mmCIF file of C-alpha atoms in Angstrom:
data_model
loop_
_atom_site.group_PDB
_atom_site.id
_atom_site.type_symbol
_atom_site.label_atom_id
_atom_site.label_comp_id
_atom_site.label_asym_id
_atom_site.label_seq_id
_atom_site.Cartn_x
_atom_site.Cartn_y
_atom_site.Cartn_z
ATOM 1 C CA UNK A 168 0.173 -21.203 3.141
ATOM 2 C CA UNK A 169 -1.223 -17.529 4.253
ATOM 3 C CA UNK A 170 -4.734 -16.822 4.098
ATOM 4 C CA UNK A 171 -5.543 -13.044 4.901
ATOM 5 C CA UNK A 172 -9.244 -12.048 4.600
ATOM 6 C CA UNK A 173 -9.605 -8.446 3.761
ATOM 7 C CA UNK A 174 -11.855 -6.412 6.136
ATOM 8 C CA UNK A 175 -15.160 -6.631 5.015
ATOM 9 C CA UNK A 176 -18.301 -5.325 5.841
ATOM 10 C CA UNK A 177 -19.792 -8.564 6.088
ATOM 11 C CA UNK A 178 -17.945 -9.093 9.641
ATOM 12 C CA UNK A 179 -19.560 -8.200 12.794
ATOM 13 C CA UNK A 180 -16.934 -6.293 14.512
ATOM 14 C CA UNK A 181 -13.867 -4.648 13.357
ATOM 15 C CA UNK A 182 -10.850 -2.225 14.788
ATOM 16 C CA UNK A 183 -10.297 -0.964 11.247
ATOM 17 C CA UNK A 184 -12.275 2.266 10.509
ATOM 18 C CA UNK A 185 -10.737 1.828 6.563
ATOM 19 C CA UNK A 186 -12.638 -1.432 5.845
ATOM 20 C CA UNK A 187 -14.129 -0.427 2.971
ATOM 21 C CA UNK A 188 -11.064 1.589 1.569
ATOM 22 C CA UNK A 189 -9.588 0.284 -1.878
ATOM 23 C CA UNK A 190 -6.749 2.038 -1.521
ATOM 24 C CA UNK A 191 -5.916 1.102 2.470
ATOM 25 C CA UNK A 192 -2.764 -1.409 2.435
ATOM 26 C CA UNK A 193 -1.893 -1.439 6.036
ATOM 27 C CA UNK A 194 -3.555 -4.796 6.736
ATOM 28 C CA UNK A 195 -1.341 -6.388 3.800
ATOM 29 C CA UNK A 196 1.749 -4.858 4.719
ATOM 30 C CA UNK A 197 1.233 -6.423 8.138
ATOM 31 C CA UNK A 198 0.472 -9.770 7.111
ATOM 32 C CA UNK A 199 3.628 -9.568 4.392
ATOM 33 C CA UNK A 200 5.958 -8.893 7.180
ATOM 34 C CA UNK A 201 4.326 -11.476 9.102
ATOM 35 C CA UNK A 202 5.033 -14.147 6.023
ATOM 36 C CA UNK A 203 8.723 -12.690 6.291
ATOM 37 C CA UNK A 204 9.288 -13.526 9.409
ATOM 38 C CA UNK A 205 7.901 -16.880 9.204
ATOM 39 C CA UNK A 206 9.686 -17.744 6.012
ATOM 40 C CA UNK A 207 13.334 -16.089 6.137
ATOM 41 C CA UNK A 208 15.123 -18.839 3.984
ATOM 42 C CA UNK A 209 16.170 -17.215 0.755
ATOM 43 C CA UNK A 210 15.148 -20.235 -1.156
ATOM 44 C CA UNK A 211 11.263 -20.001 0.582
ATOM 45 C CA UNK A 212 8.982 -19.653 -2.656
ATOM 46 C CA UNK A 213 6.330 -17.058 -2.261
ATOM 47 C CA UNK A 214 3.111 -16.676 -4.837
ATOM 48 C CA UNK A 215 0.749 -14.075 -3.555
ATOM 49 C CA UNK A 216 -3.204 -14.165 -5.085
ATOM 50 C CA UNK A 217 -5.854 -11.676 -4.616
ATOM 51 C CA UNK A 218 -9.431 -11.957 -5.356
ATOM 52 C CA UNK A 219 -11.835 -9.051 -6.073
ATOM 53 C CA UNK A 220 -11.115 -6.091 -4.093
ATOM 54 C CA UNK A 221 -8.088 -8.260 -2.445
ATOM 55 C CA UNK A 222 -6.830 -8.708 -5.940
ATOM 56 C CA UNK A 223 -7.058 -4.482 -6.178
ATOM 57 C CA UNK A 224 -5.014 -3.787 -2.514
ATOM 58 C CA UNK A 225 -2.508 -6.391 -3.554
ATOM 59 C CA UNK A 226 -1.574 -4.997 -7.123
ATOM 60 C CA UNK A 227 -1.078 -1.529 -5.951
ATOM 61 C CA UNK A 228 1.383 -2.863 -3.409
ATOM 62 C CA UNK A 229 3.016 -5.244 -6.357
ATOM 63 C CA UNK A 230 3.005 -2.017 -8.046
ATOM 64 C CA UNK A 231 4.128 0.853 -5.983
ATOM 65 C CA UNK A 232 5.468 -0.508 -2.497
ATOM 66 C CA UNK A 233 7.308 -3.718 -4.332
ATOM 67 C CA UNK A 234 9.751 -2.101 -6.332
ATOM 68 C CA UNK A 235 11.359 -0.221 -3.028
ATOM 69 C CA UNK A 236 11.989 -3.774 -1.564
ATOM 70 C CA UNK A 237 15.694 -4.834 -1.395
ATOM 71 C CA UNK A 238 14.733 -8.502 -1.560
ATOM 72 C CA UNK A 239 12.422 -10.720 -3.148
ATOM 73 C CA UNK A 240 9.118 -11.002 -1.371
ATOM 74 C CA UNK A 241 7.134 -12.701 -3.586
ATOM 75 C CA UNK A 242 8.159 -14.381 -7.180
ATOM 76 C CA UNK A 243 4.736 -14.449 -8.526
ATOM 77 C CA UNK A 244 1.399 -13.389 -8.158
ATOM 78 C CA UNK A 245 -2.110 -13.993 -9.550
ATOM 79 C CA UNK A 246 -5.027 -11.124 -9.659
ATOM 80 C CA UNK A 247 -8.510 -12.709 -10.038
ATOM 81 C CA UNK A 248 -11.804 -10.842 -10.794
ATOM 82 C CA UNK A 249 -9.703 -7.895 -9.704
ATOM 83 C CA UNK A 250 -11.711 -4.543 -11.027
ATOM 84 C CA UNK A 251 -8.586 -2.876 -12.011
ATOM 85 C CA UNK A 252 -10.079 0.452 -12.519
ATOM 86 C CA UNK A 253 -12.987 1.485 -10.023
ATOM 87 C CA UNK A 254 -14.756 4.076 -12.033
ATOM 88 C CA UNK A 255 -16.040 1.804 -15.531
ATOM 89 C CA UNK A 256 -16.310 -1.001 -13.260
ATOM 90 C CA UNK A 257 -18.764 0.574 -11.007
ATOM 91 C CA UNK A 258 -20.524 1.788 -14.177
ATOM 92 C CA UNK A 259 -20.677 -1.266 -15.351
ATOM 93 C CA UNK A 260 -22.220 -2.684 -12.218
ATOM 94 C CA UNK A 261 -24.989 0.036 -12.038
ATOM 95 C CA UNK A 262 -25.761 -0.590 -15.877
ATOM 96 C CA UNK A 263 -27.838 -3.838 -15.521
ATOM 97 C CA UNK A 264 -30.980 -4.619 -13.572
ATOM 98 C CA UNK A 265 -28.752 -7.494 -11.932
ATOM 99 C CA UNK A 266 -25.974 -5.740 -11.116
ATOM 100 C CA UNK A 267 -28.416 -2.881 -9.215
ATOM 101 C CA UNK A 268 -29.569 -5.650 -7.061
ATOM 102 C CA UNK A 269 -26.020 -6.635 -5.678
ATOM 103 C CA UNK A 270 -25.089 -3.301 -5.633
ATOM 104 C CA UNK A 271 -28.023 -2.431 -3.403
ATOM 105 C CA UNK A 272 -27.446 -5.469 -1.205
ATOM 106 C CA UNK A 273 -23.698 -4.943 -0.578
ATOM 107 C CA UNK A 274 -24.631 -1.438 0.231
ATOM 108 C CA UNK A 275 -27.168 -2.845 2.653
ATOM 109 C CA UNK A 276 -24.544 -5.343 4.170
ATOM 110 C CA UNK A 277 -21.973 -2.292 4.557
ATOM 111 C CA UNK A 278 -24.958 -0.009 6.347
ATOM 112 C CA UNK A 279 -25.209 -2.313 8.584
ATOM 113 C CA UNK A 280 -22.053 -2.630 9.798
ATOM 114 C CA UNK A 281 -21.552 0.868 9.749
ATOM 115 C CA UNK A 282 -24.238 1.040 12.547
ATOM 116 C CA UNK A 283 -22.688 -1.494 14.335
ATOM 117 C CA UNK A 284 -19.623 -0.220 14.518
ATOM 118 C CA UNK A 285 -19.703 3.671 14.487
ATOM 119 C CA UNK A 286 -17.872 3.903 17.448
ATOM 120 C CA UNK A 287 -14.555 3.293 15.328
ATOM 121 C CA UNK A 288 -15.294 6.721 13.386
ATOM 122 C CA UNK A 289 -13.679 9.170 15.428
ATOM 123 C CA UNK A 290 -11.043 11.467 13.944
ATOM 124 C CA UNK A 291 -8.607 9.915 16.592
ATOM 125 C CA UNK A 292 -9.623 6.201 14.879
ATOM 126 C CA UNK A 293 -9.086 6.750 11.367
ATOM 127 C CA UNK A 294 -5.831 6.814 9.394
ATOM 128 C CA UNK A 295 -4.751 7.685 5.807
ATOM 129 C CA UNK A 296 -5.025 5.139 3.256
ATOM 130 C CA UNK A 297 -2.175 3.189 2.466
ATOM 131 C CA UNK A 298 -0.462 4.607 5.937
ATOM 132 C CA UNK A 299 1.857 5.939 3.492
ATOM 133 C CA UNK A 300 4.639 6.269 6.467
ATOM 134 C CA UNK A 301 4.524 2.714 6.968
ATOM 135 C CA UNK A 302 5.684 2.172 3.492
ATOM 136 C CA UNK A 303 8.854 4.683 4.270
ATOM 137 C CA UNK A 304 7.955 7.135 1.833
ATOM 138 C CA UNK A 305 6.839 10.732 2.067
ATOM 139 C CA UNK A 306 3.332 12.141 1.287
ATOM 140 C CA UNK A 307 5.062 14.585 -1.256
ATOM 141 C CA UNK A 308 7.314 11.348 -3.286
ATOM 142 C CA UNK A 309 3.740 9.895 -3.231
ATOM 143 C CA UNK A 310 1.640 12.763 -4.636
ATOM 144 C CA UNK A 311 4.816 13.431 -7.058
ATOM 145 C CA UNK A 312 4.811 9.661 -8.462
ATOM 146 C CA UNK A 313 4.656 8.845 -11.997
ATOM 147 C CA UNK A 314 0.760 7.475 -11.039
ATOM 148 C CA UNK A 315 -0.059 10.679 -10.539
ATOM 149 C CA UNK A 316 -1.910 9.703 -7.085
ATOM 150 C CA UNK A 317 -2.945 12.356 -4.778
ATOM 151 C CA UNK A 318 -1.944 12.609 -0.997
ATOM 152 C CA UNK A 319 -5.137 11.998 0.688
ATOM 153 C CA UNK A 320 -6.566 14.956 2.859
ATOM 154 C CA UNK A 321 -8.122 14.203 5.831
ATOM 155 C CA UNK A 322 -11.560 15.848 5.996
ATOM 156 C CA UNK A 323 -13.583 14.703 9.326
ATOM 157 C CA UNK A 324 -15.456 17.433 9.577
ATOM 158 C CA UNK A 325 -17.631 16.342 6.361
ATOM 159 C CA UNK A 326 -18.179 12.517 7.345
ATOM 160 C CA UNK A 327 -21.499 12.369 7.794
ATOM 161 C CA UNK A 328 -22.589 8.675 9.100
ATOM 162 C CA UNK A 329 -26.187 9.057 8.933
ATOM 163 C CA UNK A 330 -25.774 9.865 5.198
ATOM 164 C CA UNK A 331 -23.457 6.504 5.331
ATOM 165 C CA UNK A 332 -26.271 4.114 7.491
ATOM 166 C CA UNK A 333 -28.834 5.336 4.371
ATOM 167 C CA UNK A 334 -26.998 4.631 1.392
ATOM 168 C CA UNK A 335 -28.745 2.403 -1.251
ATOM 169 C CA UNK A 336 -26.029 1.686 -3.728
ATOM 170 C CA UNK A 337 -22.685 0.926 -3.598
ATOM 171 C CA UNK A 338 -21.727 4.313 -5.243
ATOM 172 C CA UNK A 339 -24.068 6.167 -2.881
ATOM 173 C CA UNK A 340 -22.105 4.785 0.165
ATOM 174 C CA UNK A 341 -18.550 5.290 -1.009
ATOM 175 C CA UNK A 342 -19.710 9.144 -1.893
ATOM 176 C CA UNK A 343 -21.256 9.613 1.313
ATOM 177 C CA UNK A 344 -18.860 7.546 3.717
ATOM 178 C CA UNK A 345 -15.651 5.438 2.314
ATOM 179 C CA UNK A 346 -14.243 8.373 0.024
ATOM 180 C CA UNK A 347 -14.697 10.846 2.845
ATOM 181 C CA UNK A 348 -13.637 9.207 5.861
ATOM 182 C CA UNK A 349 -10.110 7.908 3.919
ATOM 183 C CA UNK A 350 -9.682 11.920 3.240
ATOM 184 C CA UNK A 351 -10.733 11.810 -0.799
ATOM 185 C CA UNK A 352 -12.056 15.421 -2.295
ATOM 186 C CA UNK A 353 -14.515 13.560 -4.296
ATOM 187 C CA UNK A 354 -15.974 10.481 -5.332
ATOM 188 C CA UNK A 355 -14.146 9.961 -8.840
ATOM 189 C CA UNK A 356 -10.745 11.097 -6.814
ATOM 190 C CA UNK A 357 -10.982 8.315 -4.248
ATOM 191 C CA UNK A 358 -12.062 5.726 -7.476
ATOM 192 C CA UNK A 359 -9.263 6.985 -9.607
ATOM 193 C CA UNK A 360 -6.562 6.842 -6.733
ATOM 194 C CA UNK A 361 -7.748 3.553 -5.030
ATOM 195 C CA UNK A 362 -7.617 2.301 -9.002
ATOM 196 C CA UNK A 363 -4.542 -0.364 -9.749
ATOM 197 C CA UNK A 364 -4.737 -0.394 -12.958
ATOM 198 C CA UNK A 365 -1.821 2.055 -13.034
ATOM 199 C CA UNK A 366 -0.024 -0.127 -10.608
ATOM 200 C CA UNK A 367 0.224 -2.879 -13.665
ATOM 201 C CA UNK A 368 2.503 -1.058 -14.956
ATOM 202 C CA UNK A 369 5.469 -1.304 -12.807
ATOM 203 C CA UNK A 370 4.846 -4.730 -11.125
ATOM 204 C CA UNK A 371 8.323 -5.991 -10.746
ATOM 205 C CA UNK A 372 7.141 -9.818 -10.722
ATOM 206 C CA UNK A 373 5.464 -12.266 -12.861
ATOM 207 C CA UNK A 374 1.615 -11.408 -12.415
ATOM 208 C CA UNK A 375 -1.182 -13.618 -14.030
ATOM 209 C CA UNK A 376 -4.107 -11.372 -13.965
ATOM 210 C CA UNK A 377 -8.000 -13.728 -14.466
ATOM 211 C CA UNK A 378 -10.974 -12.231 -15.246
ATOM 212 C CA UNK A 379 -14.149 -13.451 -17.342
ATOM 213 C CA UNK A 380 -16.171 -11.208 -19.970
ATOM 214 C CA UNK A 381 -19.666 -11.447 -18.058
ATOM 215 C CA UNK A 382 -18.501 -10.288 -14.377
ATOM 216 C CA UNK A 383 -20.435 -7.300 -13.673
ATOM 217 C CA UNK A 384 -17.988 -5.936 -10.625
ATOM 218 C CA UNK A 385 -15.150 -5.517 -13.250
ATOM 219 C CA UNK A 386 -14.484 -3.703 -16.440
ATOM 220 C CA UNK A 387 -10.637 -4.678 -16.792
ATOM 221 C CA UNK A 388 -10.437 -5.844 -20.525
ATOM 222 C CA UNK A 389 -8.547 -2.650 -21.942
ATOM 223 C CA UNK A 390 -6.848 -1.496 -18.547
ATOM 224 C CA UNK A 391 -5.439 -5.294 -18.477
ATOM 225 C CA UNK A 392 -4.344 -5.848 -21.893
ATOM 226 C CA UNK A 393 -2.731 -1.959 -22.159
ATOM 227 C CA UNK A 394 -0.491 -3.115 -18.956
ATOM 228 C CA UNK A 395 0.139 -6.658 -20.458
ATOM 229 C CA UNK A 396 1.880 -4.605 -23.547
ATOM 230 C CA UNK A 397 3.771 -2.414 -21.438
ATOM 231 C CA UNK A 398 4.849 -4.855 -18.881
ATOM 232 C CA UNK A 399 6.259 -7.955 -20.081
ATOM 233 C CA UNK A 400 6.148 -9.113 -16.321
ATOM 234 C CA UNK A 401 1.894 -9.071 -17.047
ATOM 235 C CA UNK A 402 -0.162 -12.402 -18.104
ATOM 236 C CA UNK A 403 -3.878 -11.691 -18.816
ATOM 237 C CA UNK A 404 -6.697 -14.549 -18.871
ATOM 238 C CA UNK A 405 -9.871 -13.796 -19.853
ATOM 239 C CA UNK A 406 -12.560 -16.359 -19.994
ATOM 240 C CA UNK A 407 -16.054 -15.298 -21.674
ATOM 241 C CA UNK A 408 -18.364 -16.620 -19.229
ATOM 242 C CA UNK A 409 -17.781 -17.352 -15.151
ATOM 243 C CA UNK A 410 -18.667 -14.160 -13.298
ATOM 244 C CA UNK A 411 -17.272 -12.604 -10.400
ATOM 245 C CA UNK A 412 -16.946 -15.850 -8.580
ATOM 246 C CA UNK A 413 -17.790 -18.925 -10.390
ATOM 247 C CA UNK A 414 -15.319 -19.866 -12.816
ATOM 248 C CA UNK A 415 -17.365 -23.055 -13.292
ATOM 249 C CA UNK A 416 -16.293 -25.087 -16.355
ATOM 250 C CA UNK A 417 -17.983 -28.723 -15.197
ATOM 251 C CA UNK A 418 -20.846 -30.027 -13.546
ATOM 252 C CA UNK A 419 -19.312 -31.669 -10.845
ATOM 253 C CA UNK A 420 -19.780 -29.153 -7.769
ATOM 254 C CA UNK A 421 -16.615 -30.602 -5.581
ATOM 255 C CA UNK A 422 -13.936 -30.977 -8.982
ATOM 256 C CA UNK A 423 -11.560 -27.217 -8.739
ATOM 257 C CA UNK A 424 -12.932 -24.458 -11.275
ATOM 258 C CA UNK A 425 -10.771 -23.463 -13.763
ATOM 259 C CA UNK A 426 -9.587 -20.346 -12.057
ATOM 260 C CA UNK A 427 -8.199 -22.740 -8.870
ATOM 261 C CA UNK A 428 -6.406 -25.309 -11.443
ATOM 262 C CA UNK A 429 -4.789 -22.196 -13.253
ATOM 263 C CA UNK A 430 -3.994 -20.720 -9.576
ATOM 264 C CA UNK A 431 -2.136 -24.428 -8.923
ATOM 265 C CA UNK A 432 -0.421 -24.419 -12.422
ATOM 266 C CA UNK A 433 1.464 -21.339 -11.823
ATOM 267 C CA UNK A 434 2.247 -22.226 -8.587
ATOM 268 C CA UNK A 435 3.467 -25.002 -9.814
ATOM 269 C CA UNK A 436 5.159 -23.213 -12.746
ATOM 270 C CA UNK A 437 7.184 -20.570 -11.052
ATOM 271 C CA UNK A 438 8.678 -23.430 -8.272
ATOM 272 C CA UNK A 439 10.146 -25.304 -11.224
ATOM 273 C CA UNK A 440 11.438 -21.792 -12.731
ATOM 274 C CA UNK A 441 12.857 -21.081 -9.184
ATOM 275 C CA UNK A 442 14.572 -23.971 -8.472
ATOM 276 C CA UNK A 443 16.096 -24.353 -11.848
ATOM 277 C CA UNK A 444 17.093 -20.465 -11.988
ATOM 278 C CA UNK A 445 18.917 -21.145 -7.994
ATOM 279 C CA UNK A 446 16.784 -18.735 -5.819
ATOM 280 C CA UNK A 447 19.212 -18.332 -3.170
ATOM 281 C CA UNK A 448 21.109 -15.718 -5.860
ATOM 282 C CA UNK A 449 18.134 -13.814 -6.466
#
């Protein structure tokens, strides 16, 4: 078992001046070759999950970096409360009284450690999201893919961090900071692009994707159930009431929610489809 914690703002220090980046896959790459190396048998079963934002950075390398792998890295993988497409989820956040108030706290919490650490945004500190050369493709096979993404332009000169430190929404501090420092022309470029929505569509793996009706950090129902008719590969869950985190079904606070036994049941699932379908062919 991996664990990988995505950088957050909610960590004191960092060496990452993309921790806020949707779109920045470096870290994940990293740990992935890291899992490879500690699991080289062909017949090691690997089931990747991301939650939230996770969820987000780990599609889009399902998506678009999976496919160019010559072996199997993962045989299944499970999105939860991922937000699937940035721009009517962050609506949808900033359309309720509730979802104002965690918007203006996690812009608060990622203000804060923007003041802690603004000695990480330097022009020599920052990369490109993605570090598309890491991946072994070119910026002009990425801008030219069938998602339509855009090849990030590095823009330094119009970071401004005091804008950043004063942000009050979520939205405010991704326009004033997170879209410019990972080289995005505009707000609704960097949401669109960091987006994985698209990604969905060419996940090469077996990909349960969880979300409930009454989480106000995602809008996914349409995005999800488009990708789940395109890509036979896609399984969408969607539970009417849980939120972004909760996915509470009893009253017993130590018994697994429903979103942990599903996790364990697919986990389950694809080691009996595995062994019966001999992985050391695949």
């Amino acid at each position: 078992c991996f664990t990988f914690r995505h950088l957050h703002p909610s960590l004191p220090k960092s060496d990452s001046p993309n921790m806020t980046c949707g779109a920045d896959r470096e870290d994940v790459v990293c740990l992935i070759n890291r899992v490879l190396e500690r699991t080289p048998k062909q017949d090691t079963i690997r089931i990747a999950v991301g939650f939230s934002m996770g969820a987000n950075i780990l599609v889009n390398y399902l998506g678009e970096s999976l496919p160019k792998q010559n072996k199997r890295v993962f045989h299944g993988a499970l999105s939860i409360s991922n937000p699937l497409r940035f721009i009517p989820s962050s609506r949808k956040l900033h359309s309720t009284f509730t979802g104002r108030l965690f918007s203006t706290h996690l812009a608060k919490t990622m203000t804060n450690f923007l003041k802690t650490n603004s000695n990480l945004f330097s022009p020599d500190s920052i990369r490109t999201p993605s570090r598309v050369s890491d991946l072994k493709i070119s910026y002009s096979e990425y801008a030219s893919s069938p998602l339509q993404r855009h090849a990030p332009e590095f823009v330094s000169d119009d970071v401004n961090l005091q804008a950043g430190t004063q942000a009050k929404t979520i939205q405010e501090f991704d326009e004033a900071f997170t879209r410019r420092i990972c080289g995005y022309k505009s707000l609704p470029h960097y949401y669109d692009s960091a987006s994985s929505a698209y990604s969905l569509l060419t996940v090469p793996v077996p990909l349960v994707v969880i979300y409930t009706s009454d989480d106000m950090f995602v809008d996914a129902a349409d995005s999800a159930h488009q990708a789940a008719e395109k890509n036979p590969n896609i399984i969408t869950i969607e539970y009417p009431i849980g939120g972004h985190v909760a996915f509470i079904d009893t009253v017993s606070l130590t018994s697994p929610s429903w979103g942990e036994r599903v996790c364990v049941e697919f986990a389950n699932a694809m080691r009996d489809i595995c062994v019966e379908e001999n992985i050391q062919n695949l």
